[in-house]
PDB file of C-alpha atoms in Angstrom:
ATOM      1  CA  UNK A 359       0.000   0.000   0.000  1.00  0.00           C
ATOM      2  CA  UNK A 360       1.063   3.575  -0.465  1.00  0.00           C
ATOM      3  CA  UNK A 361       1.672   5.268   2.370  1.00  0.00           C
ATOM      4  CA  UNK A 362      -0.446   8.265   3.754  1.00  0.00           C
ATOM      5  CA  UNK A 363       0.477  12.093   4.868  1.00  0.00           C
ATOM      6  CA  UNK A 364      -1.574  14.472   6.311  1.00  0.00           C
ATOM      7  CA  UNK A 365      -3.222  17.107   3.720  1.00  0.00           C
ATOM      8  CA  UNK A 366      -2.813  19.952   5.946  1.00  0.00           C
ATOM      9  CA  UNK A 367      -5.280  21.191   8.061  1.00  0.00           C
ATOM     10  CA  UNK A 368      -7.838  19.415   5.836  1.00  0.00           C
ATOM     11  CA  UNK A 369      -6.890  16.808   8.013  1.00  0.00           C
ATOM     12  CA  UNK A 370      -7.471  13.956   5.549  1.00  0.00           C
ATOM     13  CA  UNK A 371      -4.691  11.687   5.060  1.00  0.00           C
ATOM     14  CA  UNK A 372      -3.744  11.809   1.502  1.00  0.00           C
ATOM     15  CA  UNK A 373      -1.886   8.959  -0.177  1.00  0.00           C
ATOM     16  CA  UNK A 374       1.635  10.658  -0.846  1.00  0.00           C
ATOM     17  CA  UNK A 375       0.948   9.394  -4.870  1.00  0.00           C
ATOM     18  CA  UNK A 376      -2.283  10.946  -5.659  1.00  0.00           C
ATOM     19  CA  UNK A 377      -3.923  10.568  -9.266  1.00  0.00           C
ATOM     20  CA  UNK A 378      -3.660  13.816 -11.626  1.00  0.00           C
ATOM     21  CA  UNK A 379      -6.604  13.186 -13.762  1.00  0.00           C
ATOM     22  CA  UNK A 380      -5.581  15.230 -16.607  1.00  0.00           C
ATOM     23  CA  UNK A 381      -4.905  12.254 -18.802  1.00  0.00           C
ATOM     24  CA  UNK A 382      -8.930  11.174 -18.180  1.00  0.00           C
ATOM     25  CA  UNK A 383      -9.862  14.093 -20.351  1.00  0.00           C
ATOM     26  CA  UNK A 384      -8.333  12.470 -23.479  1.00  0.00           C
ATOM     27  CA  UNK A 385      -9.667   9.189 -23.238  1.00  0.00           C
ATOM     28  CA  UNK A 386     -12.751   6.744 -23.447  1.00  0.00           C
ATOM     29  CA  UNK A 387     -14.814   6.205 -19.945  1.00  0.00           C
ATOM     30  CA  UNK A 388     -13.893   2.539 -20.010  1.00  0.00           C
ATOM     31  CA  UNK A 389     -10.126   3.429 -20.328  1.00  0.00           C
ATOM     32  CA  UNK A 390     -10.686   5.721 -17.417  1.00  0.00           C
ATOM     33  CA  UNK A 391     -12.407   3.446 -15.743  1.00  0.00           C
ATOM     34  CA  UNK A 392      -9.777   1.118 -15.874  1.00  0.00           C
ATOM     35  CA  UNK A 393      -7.225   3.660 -15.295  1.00  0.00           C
ATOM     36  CA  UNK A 394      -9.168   4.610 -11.629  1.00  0.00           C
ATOM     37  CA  UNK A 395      -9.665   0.793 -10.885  1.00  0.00           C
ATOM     38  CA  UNK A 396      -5.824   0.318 -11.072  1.00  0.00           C
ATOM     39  CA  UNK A 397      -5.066   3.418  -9.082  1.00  0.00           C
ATOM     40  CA  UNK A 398      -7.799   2.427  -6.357  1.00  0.00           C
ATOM     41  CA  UNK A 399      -6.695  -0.930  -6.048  1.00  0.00           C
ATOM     42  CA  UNK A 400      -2.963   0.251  -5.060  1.00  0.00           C
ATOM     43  CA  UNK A 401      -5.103   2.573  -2.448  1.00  0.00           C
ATOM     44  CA  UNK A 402      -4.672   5.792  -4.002  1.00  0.00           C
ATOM     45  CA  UNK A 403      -7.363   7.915  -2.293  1.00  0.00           C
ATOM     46  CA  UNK A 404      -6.894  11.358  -3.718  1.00  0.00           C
ATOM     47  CA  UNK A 405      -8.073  12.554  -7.361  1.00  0.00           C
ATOM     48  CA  UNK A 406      -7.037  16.266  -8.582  1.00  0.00           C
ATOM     49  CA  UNK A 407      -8.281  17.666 -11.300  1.00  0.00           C
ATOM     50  CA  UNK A 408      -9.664  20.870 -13.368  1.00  0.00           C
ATOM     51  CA  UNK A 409     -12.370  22.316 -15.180  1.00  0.00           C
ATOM     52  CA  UNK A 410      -9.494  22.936 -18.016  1.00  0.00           C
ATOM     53  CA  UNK A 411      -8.649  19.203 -18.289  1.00  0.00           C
ATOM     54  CA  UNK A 412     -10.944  18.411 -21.138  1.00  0.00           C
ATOM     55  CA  UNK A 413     -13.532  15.831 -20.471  1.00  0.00           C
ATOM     56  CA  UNK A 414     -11.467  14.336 -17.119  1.00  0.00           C
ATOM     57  CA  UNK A 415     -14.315  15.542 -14.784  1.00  0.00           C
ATOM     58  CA  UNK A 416     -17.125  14.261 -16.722  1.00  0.00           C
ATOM     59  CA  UNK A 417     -15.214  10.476 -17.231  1.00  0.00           C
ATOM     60  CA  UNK A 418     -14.919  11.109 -12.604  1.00  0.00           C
ATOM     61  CA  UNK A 419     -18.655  12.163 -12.827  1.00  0.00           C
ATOM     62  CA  UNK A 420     -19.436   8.792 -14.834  1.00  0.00           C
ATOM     63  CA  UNK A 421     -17.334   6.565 -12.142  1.00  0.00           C
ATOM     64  CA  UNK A 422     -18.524   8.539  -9.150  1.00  0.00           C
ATOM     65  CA  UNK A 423     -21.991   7.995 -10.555  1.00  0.00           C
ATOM     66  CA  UNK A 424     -21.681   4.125 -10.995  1.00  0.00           C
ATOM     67  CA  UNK A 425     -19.258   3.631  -7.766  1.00  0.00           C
ATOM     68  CA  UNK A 426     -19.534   6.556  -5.349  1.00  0.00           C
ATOM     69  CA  UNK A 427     -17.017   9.164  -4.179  1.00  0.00           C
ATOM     70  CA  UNK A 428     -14.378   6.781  -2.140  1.00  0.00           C
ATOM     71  CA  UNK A 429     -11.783   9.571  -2.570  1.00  0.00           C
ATOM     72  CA  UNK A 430     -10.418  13.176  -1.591  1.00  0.00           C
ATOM     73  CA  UNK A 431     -11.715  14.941  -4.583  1.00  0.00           C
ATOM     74  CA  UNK A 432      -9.829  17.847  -5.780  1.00  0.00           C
ATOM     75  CA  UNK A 433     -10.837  19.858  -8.581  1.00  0.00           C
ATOM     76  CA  UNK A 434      -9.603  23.911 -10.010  1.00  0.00           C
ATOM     77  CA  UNK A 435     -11.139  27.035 -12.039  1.00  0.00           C
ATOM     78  CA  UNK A 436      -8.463  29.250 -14.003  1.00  0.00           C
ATOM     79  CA  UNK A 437     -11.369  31.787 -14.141  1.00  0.00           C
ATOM     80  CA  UNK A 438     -10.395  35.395 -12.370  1.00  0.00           C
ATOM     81  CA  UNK A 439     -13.481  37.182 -11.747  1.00  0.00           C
ATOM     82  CA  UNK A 440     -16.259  35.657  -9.029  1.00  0.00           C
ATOM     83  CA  UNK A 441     -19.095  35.503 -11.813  1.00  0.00           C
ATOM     84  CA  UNK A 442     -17.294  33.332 -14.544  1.00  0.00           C
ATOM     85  CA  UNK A 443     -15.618  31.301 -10.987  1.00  0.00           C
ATOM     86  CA  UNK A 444     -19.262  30.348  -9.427  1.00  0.00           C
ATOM     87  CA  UNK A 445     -20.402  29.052 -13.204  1.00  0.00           C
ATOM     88  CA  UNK A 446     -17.493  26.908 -13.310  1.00  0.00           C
ATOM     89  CA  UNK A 447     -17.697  25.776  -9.689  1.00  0.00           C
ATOM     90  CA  UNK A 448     -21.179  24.776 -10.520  1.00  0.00           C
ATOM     91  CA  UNK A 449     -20.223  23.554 -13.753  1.00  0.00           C
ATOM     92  CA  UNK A 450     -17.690  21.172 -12.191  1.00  0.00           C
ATOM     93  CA  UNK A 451     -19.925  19.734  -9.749  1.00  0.00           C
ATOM     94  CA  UNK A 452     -22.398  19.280 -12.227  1.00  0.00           C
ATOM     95  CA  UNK A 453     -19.503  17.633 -14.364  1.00  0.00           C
ATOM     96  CA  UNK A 454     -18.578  15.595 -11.188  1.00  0.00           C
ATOM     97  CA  UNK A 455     -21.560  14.330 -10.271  1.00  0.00           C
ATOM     98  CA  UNK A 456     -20.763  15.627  -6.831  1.00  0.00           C
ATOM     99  CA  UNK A 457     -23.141  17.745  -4.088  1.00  0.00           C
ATOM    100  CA  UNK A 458     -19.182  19.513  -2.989  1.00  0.00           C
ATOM    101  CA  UNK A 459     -15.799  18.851  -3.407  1.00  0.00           C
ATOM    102  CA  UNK A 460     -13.230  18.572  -1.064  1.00  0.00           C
ATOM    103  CA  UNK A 461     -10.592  21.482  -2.355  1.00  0.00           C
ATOM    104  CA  UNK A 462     -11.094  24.058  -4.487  1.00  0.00           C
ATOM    105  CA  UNK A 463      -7.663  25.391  -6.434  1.00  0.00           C
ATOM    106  CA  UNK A 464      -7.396  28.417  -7.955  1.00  0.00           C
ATOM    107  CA  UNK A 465      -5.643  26.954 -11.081  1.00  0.00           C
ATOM    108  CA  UNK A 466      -2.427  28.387 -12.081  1.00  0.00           C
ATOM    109  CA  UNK A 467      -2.112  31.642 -10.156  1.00  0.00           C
ATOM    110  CA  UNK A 468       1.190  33.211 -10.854  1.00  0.00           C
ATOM    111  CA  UNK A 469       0.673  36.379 -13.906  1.00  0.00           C
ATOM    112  CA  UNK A 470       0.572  39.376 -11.065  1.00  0.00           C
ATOM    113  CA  UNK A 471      -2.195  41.020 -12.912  1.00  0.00           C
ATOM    114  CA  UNK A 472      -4.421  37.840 -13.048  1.00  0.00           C
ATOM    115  CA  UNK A 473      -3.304  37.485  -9.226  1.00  0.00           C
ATOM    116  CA  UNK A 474      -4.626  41.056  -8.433  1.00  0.00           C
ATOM    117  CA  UNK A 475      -8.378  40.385 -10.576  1.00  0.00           C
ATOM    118  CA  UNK A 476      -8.357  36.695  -8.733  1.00  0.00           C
ATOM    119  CA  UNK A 477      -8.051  37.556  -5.209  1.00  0.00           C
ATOM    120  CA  UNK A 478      -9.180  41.295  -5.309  1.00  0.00           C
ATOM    121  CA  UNK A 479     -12.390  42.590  -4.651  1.00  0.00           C
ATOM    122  CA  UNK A 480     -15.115  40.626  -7.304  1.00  0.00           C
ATOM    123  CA  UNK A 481     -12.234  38.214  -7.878  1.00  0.00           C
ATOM    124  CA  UNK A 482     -12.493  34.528  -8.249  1.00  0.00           C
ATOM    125  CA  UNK A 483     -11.450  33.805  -4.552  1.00  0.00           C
ATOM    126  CA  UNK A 484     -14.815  35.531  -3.426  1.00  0.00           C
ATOM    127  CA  UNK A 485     -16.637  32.983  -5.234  1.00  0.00           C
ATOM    128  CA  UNK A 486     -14.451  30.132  -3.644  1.00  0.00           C
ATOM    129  CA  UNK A 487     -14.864  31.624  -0.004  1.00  0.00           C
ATOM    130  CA  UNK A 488     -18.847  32.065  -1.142  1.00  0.00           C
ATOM    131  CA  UNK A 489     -19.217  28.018  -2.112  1.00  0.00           C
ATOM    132  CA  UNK A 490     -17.097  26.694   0.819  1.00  0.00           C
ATOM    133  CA  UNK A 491     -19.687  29.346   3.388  1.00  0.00           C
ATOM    134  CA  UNK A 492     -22.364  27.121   0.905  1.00  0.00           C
ATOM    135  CA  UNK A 493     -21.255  23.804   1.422  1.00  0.00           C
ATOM    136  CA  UNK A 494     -20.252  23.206  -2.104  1.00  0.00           C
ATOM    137  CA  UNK A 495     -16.209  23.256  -1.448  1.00  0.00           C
ATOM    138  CA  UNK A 496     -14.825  22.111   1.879  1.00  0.00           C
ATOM    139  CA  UNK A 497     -11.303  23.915   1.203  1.00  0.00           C
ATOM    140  CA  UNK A 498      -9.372  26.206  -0.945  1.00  0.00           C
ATOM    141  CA  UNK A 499      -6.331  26.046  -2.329  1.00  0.00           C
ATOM    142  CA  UNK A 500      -4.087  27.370  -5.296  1.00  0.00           C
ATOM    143  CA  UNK A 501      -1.729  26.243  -7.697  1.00  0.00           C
ATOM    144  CA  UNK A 502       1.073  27.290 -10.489  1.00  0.00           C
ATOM    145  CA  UNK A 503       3.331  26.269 -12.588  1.00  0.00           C
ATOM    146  CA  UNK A 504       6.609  28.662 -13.492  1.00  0.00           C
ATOM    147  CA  UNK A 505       9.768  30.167 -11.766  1.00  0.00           C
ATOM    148  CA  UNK A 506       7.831  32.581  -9.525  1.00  0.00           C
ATOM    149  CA  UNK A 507       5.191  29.980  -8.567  1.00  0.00           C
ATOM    150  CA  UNK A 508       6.935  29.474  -4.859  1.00  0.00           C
ATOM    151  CA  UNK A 509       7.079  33.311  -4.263  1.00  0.00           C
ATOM    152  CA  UNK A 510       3.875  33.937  -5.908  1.00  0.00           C
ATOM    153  CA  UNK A 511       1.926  31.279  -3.321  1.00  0.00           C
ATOM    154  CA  UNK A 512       3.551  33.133  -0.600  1.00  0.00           C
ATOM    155  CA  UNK A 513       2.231  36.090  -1.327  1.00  0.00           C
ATOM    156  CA  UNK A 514      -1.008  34.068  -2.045  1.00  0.00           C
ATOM    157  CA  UNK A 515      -0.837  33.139   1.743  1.00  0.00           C
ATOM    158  CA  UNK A 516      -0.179  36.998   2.666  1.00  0.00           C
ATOM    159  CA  UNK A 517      -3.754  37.894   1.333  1.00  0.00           C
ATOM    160  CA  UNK A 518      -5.685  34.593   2.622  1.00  0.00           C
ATOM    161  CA  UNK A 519      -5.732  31.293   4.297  1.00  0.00           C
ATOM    162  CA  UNK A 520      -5.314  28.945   1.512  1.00  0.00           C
ATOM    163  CA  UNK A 521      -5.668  25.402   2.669  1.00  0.00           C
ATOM    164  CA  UNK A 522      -3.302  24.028   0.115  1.00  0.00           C
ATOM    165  CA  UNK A 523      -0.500  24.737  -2.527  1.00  0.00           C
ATOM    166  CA  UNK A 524       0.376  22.800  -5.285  1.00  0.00           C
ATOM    167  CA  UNK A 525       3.999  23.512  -7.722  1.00  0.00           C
ATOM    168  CA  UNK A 526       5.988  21.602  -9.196  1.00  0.00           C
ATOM    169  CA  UNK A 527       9.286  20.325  -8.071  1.00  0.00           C
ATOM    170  CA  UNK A 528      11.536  18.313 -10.023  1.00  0.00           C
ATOM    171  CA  UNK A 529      16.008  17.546 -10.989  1.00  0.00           C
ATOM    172  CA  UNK A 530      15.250  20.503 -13.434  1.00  0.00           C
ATOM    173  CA  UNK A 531      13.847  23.045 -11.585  1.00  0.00           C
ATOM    174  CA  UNK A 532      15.864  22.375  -8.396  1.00  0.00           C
ATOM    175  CA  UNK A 533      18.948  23.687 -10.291  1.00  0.00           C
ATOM    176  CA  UNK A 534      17.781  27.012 -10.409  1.00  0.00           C
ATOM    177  CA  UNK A 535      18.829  28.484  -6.874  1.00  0.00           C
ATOM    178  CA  UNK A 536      16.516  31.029  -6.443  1.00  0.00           C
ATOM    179  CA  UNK A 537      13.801  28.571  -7.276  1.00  0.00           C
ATOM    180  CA  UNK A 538      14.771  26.376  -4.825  1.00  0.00           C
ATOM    181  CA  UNK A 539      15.227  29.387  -2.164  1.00  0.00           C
ATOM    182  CA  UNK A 540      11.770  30.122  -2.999  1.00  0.00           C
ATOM    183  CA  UNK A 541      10.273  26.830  -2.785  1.00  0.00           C
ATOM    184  CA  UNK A 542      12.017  26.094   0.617  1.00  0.00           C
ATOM    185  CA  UNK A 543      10.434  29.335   1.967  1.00  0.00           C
ATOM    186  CA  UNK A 544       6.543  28.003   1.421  1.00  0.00           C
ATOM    187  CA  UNK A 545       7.403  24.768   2.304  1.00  0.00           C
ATOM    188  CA  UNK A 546       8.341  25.998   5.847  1.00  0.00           C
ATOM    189  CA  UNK A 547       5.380  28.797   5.958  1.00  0.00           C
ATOM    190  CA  UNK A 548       3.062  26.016   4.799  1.00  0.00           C
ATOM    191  CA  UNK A 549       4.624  23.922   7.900  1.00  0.00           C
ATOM    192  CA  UNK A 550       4.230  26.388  10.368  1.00  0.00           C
ATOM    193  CA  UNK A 551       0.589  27.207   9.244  1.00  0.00           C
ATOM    194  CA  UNK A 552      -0.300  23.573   8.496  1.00  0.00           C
ATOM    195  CA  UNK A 553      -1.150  24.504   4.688  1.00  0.00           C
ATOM    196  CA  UNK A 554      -0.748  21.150   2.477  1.00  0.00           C
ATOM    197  CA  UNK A 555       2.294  21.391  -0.149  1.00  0.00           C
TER     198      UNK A 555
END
């Protein structure tokens, strides 16, 4: 079995190899299918993915359907403002099959200007805050991709509680030392604030 961590102050306990459902989007339901059976068998128990990702939540929305949420379900919106953010929240659980999800993500929130719109007044973090107050998300999170994603999800934290981060770390990227600076800075904010990484 794959062993388990602690998502942060969500309190579930994540395997450390979740499932990025991206790869769902681009494929039949019964290939999905059979990708999710393999991953549940080995007692993966955490699914992330996005309104972006094609058809991946609607192939999720077919198994959930048929099988029942077993699993920490993670989904994202890359919208900016609240209005276009609550119609893809809605759309997703719609897509999902799904009453709420589990985390929320502000998908890939790192261009300062879309950071401003996003978690500025009428910004897409209002409508997150507004869904989790409704029931519909239980937390909130953000992710990124890029050099400045570290530094950029610390100033996320600055401006509000996220629950979670999410950025990449790989051989690559650890050669750049001021990525690396930056990424060892959230990982020890998220510590001391018990924010998942």
């Amino acid at each position: 079995m794959i062993a388990t961590q602690r998502f942060g102050r969500s309190g579930h306990l994540s395997t450390r190899t979740i499932l990025g459902a991206a790869g769902l989007g681009k494929v039949t339901q019964a290939e999905a299918d059979a990708a999710l059976e393999l991953a549940f068998v080995h007692g993966v128990n955490h699914v992330d993915t996005a309104d972006s990702y094609r058809d991946s939540e609607l192939r999720l929305g077919s198994w959930i359907q048929r099988h029942g949420k077993t699993f920490f379900l993670g989904t994202k919106t890359g919208e900016r403002t609240a209005a276009k953010a609550r119609e893809s929240i809605h759309r997703s659980l719609e897509r999902l099959e799904v009453d709420a999800v589990d985390l929320l993500q502000l998908h890939n929130l790192v261009d300062p200007q879309e950071w401003e719109t996003a978690l500025g007044p009428g910004g897409a973090l209002e409508a997150a805050v507004e869904a989790r107050q409704q029931g519909l998300v239980r937390h909130i999170g953000v992710t990124g991709h890029g050099l400045t994603v570290a530094d950029m999800h610390s100033r996320a934290l600055g401006r509000f509680p996220f629950d979670s981060v999410l950025l990449p770390l790989n051989w690559v990227l650890v050669q750049n030392a001021d990525y690396l600076a930056g990424f060892q800075r959230l990982v020890a904010r998220c510590q001391a604030e018990d924010v998942a990484v």
